[in-house]
Coordinates of C-alpha atoms in Angstrom, one line a residue:
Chain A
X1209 CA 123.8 95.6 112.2
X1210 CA 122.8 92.4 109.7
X1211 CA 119.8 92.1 108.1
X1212 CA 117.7 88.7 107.2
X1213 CA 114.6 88.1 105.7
X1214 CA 112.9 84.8 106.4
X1215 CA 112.0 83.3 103.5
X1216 CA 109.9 81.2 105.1
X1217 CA 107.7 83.5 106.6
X1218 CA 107.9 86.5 103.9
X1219 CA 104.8 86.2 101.8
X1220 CA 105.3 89.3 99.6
X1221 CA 103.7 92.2 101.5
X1222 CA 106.3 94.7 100.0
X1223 CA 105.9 97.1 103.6
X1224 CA 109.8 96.8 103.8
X1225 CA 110.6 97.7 99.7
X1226 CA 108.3 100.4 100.2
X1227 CA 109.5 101.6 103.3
X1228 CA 113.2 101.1 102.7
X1229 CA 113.9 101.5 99.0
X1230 CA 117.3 101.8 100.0
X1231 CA 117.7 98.7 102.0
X1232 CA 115.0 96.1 100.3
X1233 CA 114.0 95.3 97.2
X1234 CA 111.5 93.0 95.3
X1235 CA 112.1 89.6 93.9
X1236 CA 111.5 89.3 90.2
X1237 CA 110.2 86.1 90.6
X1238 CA 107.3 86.6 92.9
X1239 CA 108.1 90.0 94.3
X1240 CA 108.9 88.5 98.4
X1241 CA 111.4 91.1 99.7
X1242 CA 115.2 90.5 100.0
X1243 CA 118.2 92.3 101.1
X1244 CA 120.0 94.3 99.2
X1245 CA 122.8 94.6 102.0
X1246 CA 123.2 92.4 104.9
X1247 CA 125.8 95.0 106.4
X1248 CA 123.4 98.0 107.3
X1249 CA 125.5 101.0 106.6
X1250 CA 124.6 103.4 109.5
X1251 CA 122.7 106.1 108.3
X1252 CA 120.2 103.5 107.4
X1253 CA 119.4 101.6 111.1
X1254 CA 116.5 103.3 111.5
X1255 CA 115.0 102.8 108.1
X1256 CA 115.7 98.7 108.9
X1257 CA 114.0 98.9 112.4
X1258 CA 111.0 100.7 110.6
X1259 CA 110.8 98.2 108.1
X1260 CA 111.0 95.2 110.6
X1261 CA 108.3 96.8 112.8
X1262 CA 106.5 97.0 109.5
X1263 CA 106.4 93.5 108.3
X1264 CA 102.9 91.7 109.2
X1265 CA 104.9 88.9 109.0
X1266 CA 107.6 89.4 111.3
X1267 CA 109.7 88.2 108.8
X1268 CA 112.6 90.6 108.8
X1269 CA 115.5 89.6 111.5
X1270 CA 118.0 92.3 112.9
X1271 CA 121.0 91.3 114.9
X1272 CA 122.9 94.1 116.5
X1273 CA 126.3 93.5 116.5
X1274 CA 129.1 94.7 119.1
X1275 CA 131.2 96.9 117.6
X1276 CA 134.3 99.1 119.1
X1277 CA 133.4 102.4 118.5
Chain B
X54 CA 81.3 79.2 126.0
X55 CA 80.5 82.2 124.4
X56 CA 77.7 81.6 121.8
X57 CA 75.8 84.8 120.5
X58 CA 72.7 83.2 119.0
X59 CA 71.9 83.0 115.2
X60 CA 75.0 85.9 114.7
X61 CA 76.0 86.4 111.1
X62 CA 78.1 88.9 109.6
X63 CA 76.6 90.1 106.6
X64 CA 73.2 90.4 108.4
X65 CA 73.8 91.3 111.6
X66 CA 72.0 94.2 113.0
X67 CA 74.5 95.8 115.0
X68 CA 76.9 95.5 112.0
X69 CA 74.3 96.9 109.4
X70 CA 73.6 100.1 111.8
X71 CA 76.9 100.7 113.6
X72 CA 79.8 99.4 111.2
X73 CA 83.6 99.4 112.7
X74 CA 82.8 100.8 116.0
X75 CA 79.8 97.2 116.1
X76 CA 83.3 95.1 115.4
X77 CA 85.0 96.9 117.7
X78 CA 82.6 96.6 120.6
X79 CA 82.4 92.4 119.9
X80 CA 85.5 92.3 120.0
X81 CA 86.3 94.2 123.4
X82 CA 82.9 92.0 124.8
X83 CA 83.9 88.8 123.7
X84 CA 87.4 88.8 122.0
X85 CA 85.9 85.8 120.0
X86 CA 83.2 83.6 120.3
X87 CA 80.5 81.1 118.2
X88 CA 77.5 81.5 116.3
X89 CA 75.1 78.2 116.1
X90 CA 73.6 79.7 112.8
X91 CA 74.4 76.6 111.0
X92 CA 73.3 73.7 112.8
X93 CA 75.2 70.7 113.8
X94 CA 78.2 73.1 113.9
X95 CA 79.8 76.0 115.0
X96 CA 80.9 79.5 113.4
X97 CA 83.7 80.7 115.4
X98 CA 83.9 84.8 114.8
X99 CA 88.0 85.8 115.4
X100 CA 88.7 89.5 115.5
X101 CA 91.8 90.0 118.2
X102 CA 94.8 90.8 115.8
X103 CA 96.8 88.2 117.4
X104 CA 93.8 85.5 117.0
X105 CA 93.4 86.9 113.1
X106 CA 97.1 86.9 112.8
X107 CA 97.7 83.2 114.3
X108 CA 94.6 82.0 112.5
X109 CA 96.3 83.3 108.6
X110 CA 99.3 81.7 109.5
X111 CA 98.5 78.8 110.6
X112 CA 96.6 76.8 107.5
X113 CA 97.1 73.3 108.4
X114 CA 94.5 73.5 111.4
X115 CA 92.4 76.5 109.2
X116 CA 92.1 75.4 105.7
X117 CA 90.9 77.6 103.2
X118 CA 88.5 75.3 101.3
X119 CA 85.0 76.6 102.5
X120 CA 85.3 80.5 102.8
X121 CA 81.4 80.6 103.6
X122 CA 81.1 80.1 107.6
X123 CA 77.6 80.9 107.7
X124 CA 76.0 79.4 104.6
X125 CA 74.6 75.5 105.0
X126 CA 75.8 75.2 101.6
X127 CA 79.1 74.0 99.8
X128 CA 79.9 75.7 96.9
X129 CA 80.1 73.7 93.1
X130 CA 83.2 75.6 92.4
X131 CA 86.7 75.6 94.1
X132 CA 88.2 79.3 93.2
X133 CA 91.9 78.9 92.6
X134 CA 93.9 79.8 94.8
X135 CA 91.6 81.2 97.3
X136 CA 89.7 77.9 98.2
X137 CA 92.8 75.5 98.0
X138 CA 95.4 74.6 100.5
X139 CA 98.9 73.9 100.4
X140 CA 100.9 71.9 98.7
X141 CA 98.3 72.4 95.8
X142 CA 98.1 76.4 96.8
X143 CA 102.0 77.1 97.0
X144 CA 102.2 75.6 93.5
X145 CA 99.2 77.7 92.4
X146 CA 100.5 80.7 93.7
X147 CA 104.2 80.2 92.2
X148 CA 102.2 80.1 88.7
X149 CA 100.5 83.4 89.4
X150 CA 102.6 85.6 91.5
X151 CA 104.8 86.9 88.9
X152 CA 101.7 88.4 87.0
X153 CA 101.2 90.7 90.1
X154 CA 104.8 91.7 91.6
X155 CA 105.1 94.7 91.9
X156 CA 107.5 94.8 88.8
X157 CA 104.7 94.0 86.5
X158 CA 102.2 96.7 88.4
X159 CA 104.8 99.3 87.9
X160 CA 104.4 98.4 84.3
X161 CA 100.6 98.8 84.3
X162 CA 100.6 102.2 86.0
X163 CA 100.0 104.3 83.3
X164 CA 97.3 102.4 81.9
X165 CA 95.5 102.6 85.2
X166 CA 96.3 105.9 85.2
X167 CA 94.4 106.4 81.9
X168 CA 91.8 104.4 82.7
X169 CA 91.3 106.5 86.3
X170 CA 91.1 109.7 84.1
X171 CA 88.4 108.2 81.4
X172 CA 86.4 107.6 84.4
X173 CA 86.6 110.6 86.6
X174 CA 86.0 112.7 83.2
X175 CA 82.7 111.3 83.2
X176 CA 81.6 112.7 86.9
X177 CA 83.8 115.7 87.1
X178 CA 81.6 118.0 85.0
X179 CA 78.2 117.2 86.9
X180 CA 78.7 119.1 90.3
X181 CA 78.1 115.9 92.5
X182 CA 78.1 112.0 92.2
X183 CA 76.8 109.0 93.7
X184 CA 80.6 107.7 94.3
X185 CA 80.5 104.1 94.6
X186 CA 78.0 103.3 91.3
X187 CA 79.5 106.4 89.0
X188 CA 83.3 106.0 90.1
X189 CA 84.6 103.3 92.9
X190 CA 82.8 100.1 90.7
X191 CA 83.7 101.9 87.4
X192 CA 87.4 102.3 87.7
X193 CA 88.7 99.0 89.1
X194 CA 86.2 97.0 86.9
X195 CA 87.7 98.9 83.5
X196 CA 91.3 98.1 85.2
X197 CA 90.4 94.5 85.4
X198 CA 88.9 94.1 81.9
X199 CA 91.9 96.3 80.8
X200 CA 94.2 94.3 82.6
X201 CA 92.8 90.6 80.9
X202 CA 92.7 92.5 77.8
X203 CA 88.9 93.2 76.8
X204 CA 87.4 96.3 75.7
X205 CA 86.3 98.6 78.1
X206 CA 83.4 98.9 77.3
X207 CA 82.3 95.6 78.7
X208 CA 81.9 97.4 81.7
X209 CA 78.7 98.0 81.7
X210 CA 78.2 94.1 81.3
X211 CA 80.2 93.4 84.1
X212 CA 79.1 95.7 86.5
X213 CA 75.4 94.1 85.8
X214 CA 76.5 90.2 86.6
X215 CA 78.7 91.7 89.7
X216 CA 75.4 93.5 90.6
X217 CA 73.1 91.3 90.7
X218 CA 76.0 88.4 92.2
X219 CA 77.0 90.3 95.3
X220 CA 73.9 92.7 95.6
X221 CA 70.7 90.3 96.4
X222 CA 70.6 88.5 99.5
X223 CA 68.3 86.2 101.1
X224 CA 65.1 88.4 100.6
X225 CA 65.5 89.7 96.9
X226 CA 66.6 86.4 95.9
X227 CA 65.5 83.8 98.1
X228 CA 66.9 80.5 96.0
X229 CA 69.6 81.8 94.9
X230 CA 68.3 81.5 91.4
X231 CA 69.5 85.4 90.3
X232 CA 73.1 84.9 91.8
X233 CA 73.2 81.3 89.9
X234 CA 72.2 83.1 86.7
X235 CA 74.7 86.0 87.6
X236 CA 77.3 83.3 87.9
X237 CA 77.1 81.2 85.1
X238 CA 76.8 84.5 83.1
X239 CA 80.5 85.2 84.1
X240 CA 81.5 81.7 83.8
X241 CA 80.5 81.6 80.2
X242 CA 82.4 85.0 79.4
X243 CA 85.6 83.7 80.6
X244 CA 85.0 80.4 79.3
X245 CA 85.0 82.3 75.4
X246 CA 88.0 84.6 76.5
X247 CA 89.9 81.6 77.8
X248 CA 89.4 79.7 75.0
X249 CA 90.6 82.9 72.4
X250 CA 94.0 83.6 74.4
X251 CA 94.6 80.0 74.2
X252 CA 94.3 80.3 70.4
X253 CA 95.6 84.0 69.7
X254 CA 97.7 85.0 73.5
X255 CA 98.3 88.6 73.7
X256 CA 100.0 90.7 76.3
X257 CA 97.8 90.3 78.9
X258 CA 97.3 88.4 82.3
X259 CA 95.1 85.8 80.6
X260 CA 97.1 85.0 78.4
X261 CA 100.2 84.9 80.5
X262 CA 98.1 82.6 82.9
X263 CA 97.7 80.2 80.2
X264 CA 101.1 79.7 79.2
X265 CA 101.7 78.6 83.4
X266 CA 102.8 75.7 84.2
X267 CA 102.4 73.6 87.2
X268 CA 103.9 70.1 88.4
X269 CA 105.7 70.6 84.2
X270 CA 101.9 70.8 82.6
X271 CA 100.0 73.6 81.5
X272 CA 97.3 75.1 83.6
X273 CA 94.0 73.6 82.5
X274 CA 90.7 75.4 81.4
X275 CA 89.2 74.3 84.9
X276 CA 91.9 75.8 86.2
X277 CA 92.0 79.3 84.4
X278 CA 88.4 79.7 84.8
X279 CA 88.5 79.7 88.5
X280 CA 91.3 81.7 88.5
X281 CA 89.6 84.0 86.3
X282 CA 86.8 84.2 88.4
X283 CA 88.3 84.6 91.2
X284 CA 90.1 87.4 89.8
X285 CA 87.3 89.4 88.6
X286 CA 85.5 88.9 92.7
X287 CA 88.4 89.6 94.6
X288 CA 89.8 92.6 92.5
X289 CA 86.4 94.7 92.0
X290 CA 84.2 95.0 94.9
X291 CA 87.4 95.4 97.5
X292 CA 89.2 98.4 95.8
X293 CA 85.6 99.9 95.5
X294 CA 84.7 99.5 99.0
X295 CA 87.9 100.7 100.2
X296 CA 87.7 103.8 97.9
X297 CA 84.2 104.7 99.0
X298 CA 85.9 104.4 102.7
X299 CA 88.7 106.8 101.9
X300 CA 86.2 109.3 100.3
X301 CA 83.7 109.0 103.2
X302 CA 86.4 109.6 105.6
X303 CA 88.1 112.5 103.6
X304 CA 84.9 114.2 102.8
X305 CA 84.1 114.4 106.7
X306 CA 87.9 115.6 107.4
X307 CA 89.1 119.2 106.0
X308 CA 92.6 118.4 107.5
X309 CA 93.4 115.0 105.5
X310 CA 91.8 116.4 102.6
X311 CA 94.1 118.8 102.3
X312 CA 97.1 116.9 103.1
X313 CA 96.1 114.3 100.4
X314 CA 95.6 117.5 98.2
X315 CA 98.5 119.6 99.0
X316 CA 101.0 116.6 99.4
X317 CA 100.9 113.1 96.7
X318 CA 104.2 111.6 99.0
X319 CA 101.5 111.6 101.6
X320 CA 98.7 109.6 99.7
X321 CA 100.8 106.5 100.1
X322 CA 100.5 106.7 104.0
X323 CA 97.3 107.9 103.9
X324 CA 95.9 104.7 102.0
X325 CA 97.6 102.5 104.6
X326 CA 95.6 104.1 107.0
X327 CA 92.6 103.8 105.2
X328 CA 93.7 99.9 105.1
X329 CA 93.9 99.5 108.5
X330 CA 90.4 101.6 110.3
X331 CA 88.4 100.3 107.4
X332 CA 89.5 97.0 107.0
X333 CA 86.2 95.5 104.8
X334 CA 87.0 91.8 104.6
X335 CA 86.0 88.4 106.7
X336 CA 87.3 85.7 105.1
X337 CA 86.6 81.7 106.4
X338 CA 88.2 79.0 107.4
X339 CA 87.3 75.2 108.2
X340 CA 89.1 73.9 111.5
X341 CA 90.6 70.9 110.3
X342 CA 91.1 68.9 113.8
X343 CA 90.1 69.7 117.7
X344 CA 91.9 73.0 118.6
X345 CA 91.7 75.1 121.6
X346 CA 92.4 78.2 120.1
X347 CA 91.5 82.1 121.0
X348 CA 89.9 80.6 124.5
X349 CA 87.4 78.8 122.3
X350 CA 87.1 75.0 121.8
X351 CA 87.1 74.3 118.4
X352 CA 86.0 70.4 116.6
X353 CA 87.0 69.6 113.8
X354 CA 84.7 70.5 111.0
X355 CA 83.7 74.0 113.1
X356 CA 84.0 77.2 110.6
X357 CA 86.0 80.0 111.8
X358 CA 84.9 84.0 110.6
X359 CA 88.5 85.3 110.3
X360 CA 87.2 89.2 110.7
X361 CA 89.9 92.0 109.5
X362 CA 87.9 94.7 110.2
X363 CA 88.6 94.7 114.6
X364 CA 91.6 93.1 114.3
X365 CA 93.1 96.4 112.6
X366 CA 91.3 98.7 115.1
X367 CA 92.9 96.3 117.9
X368 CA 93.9 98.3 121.0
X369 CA 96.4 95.7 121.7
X370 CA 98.2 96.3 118.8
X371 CA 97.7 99.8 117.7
X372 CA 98.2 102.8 120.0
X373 CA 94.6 104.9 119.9
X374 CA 93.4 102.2 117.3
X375 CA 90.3 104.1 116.4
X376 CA 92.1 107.0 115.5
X377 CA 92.6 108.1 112.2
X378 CA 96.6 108.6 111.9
X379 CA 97.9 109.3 108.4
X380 CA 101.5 109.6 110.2
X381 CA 101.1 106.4 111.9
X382 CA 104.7 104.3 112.4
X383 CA 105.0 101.2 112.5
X384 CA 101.4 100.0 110.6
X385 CA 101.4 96.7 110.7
X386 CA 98.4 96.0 109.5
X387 CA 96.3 92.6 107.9
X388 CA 94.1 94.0 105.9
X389 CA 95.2 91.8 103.2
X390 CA 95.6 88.9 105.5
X391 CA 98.4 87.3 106.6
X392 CA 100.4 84.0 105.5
X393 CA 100.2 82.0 102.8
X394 CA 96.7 83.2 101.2
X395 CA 97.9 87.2 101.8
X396 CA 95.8 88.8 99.0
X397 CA 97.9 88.2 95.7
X398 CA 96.6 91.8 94.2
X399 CA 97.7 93.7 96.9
X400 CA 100.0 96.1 94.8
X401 CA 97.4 96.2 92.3
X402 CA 95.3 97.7 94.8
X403 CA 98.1 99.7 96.1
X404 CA 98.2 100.9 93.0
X405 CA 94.7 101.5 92.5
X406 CA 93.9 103.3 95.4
X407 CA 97.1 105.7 95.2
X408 CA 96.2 106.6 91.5
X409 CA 92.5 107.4 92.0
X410 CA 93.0 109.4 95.2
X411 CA 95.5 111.8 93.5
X412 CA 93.4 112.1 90.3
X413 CA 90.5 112.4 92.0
X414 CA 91.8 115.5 94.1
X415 CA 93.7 116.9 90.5
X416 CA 90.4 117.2 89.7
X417 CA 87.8 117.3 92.4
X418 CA 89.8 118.9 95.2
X419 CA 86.7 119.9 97.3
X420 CA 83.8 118.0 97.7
X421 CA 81.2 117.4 100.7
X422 CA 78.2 114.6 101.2
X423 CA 75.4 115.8 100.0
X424 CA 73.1 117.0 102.6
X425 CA 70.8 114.7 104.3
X426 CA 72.7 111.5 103.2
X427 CA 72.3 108.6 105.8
X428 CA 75.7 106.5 105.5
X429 CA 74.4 102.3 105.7
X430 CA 77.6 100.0 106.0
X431 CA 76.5 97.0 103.7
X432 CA 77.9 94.2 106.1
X433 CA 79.1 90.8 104.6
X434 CA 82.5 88.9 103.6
X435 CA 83.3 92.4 101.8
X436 CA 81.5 95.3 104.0
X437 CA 80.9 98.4 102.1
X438 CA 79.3 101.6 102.0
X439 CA 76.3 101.3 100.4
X440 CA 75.9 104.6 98.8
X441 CA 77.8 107.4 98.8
X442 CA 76.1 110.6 97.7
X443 CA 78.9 113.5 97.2
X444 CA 78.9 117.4 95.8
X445 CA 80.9 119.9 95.2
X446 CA 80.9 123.4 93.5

């Protein structure tokens, strides 16, 4: 599973930081959201589906990826 | 086309008797329509989420510059960034964001913390408390002046000018004349704190502010002022209201009191909640060319009520949306807008409303409306409670 945020659309809500401490975290700069992995480690797919669900900007992307396990 | 006559928001009947469930019954009778309340033009009143949602995003046909829909007035001032759109707001914004990510709220928590504490102390030993006057003004105001580094004791001041700005309306103050006076009041105060962090900057927002820079310049004293200002409307009355929502709604409701009580990782949750049912702001916007948009045919130059409040309690986009849910997942909620003009304090008030709701319970963990108290919603651009008399033993 990857992970995106787009930048264009983020505008600093902070639902998926707060959500998903382990996957996002706040800009310095101006505190928009980025990734902190783009790889999802497993045990954390649901935590990145709540965050995107979370987002009033529909700003987070997910991309399942075919895998052979 | 769906015209109710004469409607607006901060003195509509319906809204002044009825509240939320008035939004929500507009919106599932009309999903939008247009008030004619300002001649020669029309107020359009959005409050599907979707509309609400496309209508934030979307400020090249909504700009921001008249936030007013109903008044046949334009405004002298141009708050920054609030009444500006891009490019000018992006660059606004990039000067002011970093004073409220959530890095630089984290910092502030303890003070907030403090200052929650100094003004809980003062209602805790009386038995009972008219909330929003003796607490949900208090706090937030202190925070602020705290916050742009005055004393605290300006908060009396303040809570006068904010007073007598947001509390007349068209019969106690028929001109205008008191809010005018209530205005330039403020204006004057920042103008003399401005002008000291200019000279002596300290550690504080103001200060920080004036060392910003945009296109390579400094920002100017126009500039700070009517971010200043800005500052001081948007960060008081809306963390009040919302407080005085989350107390009205936990004194009715044994069960959430005692979660909020019993269990702090739960207060988090709980205030997003509290977001979305009681969403308190309409904000405006000016439709900037011939739209159809929401099923309603908008002309350029139309005014367009973008109205929080139903679009949080949407049944399109919330399962049993007029249902309290502390547990609810996903909450996807606008209740600081949307897009570019999403409410830059939000973790401030975040913050706000987390710390006050566990101190509060530390301290006052049972408490009940005082007997015989008739709840009045105060519609308008910020709805809000207009008193809230509590006791407890």
């Amino acid at each position: 599973m990857r992970l995106a945020i787009d930048s264009a659309r983020c505008t600093g809500h902070g639902r998926c930081y707060s959500l998903a401490p382990g996957l996002f975290a706040p800009r310095e700069d101006d505190g928009n959201g980025k990734v902190l992995f783009d790889d999802v480690p497993p045990e954390l797919r649901a935590e990145a589906h709540r965050a995107a669900n979370s987002c009033p900007e529909l700003a987070i992307q997910i991309r399942e990826e075919a895998t052979d396990d | 086309m769906k015209i109710v006559p004469n409607f607006d928001n901060s003195s509509d009947d319906g809204l002044l008797r009825w509240g939320f469930e008035e939004w929500d019954r507009l919106r599932e009778r009309y999903d939008a329509f247009g008030s004619d309340r300002v001649p020669g033009r029309t107020a359009w009143v959005l409050m599907r989420y979707a509309d609400v949602h496309a209508a934030f995003q979307d400020p090249c046909l909504f700009s921001s510059r008249y936030q007013k829909p109903f008044l046949n007035e334009e405004s002298l001032h141009q708050w920054i960034p609030v009444e500006t759109d891009p490019p000018e707001h992006t660059k606004y914004r990039q000067a002011m964001n970093p004073h409220f990510a959530p890095h630089r709220i984290a910092a502030m928590e303890d003070d907030i913390r403090t200052t929650c504490r100094e003004s809980l102390e003062v209602v805790a030993r009386r038995g009972g408390c008219e909330f929003m006057d003796d607490f949900a003004m208090r706090f937030p105001t202190s925070v602020f002046l705290n916050m742009i580094g005055l004393p605290s004791s300006d908060t009396g001041t303040f809570l006068g000018w904010e007073q007598q700005l947001m509390h007349n309306d068209a019969k106690t103050d028929p001109h205008g004349k008191l809010r005018q006076e209530a205005m330039q009041s403020i204006y004057e105060y920042l103008d003399a704190v401005i002008a000291e962090r200019r000279s002596s900057p300290g550690d504080d927002i103001l200060s920080d502010l004036t060392r910003s820079e945009i296109d390579g310049r400094p920002l100017n004293h126009n500039e700070l002022r009517e971010m200043s200002f800005m500052l001081y409307m948007a960060g008081l009355d809306t963390t009040a209201s919302t407080l005085g929502f989350a107390l009205l709604h936990l004194a009715r409701n044994e069960e959430h009191r005692s979660l909020v009580r019993n269990d702090e990782t739960m207060v988090p949750p709980f205030v997003e909640e509290v977001l979305r049912l009681y969403s308190i702001v309409s904000t405006g916007r000016v439709v900037t060319r011939d739209a159809d948009f929401a099923g309603c045919r908008m002309k350029a130059g139309d005014r367009v009520l973008v109205a929080t409040g139903p679009a949080n309690r949407d049944p399109r986009q919330f399962e049993n949306a007029d249902r309290f849910n502390p547990y609810r997942d996903p909450n996807r909620h606008i209740a600081f807008g949307a897009g570019p003009h999403r409410c830059i304090g939000s973790h401030l008030a975040r913050a706000e409303l987390r710390v006050a709701l566990e101190e509060w319970h530390r301290v006052i963990p049972e408490y009940r409306l005082a007997e015989g108290t008739d709840i009045r919603w105060r519609p308008g651009g910020i709805a809000a409670l207009d008193r809230l008399p509590l006791v407890w033993d």
